[in-house]
Short mmCIF file of C-alpha atoms and ligand atoms in Angstrom, two decimals:
data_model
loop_
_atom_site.label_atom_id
_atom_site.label_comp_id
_atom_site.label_asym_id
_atom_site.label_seq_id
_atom_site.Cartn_x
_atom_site.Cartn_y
_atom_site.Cartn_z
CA UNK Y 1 0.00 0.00 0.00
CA UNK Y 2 1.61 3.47 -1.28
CA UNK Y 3 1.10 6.49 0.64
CA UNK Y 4 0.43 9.44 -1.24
CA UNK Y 5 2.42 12.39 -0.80
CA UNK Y 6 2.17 15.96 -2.25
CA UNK Y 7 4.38 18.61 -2.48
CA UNK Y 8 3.68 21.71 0.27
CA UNK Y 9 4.50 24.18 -1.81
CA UNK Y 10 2.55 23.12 -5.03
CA UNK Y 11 0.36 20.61 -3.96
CA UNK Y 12 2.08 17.88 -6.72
CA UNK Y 13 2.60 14.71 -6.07
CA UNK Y 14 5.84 13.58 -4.93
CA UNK Y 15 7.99 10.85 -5.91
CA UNK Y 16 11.05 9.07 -4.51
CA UNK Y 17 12.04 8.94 -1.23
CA UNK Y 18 9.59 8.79 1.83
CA UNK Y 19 11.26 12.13 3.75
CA UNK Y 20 10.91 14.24 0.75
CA UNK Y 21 8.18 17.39 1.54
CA UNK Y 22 8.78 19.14 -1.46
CA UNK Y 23 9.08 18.14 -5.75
CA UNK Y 24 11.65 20.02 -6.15
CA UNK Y 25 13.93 23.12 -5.17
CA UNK Y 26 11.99 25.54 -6.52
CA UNK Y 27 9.11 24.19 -4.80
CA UNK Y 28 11.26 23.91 -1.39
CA UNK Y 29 12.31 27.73 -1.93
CA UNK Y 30 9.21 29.39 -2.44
CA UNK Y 31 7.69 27.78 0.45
CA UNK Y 32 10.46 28.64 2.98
CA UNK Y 33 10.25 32.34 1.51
CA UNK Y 34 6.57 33.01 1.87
CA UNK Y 35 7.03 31.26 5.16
CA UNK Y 36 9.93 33.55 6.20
CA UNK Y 37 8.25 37.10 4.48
CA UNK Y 38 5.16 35.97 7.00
CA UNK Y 39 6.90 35.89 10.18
CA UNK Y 40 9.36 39.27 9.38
CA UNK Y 41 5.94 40.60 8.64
CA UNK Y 42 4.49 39.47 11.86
CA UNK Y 43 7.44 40.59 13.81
CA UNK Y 44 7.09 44.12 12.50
CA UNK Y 45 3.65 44.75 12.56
CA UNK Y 46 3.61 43.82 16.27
CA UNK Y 47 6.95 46.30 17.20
CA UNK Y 48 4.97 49.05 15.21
CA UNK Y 49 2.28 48.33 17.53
CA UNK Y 50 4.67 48.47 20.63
CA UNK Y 51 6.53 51.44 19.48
CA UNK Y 52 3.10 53.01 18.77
CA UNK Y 53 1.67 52.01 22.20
CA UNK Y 54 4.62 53.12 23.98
CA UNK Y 55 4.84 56.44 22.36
CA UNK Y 56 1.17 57.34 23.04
CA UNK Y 57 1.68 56.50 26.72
CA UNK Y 58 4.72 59.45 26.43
CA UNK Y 59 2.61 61.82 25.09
CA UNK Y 60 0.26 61.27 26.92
CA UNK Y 61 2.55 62.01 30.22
CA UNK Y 62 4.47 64.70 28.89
CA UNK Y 63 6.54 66.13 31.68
CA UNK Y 64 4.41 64.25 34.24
CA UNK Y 65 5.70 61.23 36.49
CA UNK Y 66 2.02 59.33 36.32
CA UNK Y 67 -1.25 60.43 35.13
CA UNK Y 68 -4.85 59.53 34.80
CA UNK Y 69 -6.52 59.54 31.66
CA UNK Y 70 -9.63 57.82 30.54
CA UNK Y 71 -9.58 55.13 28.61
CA UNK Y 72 -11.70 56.50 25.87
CA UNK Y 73 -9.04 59.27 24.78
CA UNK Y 74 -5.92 56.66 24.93
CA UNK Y 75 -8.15 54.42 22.12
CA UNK Y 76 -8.99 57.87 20.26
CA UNK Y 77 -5.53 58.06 19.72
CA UNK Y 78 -4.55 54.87 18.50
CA UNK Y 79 -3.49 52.82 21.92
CA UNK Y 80 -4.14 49.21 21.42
CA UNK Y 81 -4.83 47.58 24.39
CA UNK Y 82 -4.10 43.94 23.28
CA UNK Y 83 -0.39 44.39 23.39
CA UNK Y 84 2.20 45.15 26.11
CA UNK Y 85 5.62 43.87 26.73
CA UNK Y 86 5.23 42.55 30.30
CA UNK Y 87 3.50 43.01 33.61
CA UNK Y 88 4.49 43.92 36.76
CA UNK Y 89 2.35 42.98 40.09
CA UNK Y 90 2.59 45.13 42.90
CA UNK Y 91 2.30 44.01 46.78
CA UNK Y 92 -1.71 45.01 47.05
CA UNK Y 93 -1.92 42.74 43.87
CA UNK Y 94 -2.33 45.24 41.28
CA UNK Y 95 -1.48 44.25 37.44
CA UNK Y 96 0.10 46.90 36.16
CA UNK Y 97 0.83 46.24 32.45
CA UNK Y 98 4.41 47.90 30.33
CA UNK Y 99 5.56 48.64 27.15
CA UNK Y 100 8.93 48.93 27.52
CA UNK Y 101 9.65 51.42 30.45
CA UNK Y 102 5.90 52.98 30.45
CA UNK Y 103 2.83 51.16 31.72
CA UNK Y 104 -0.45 51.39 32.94
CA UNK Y 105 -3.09 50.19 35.50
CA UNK Y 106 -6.65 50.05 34.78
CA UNK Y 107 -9.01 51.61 37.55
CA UNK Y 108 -12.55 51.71 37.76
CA UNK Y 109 -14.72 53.34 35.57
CA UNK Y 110 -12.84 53.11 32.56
CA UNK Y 111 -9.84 55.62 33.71
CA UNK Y 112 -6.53 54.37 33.25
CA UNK Y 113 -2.82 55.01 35.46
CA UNK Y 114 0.27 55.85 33.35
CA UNK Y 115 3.30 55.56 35.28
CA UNK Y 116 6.91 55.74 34.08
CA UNK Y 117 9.77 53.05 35.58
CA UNK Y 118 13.39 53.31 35.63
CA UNK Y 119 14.99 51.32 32.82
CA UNK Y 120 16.03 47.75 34.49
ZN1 ZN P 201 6.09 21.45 -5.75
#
């Protein structure tokens, strides 16, 4: 009994030996391309997003050490709240979350806490 196997770049079927994913080269090249332009691509969109995030946050501040602001008017400018860089849990158990050296803590009704750290 012969298992059929197709190329994962093309879709073709393949011949010769068992380990072989792709018909040819070509085949092999293209797919580790596409597969390569996807993840650069993935990578950048999410530092713009970072960079982005973390530059709203700053202007946001200004000269200011920490700062309320609703959450409304971070959104209106852009802020995505889906990304951060890492979170940081202080003793009463509040998450706040950073991008980078700036980060925030939600609070009730929809306001949120920018406060600036010192670089690590
Ligand atoms: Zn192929």
């Amino acid at each position: 009994m012969a298992i059929e196997r197709v190329c994962l770049e093309c879709g073709e079927r393949i011949q010769g030996r068992s380990d072989k994913r792709f018909c040819d080269d070509a085949c092999r090249n293209t797919y580790n391309n596409k597969l390569n332009s996807d993840q650069t691509n993935l990578v950048r969109n999410v530092n713009n997003i970072l960079r982005k995030n973390r530059r709203i946050l700053f202007d946001a501040l200004g000269s200011e050490g920490m700062l309320k602001i609703q959450q409304e008017k971070l959104k209106s400018l852009g802020f995505d709240f889906k990304f951060h860089t890492h979170t940081f849990s202080n003793n009463k158990g509040q998450v706040y979350r950073f991008i980078y050296e700036v980060g925030y803590l939600l609070l009730e009704h929809d306001w949120v806490l920018i406060v600036q750290k010192k670089p690590f």
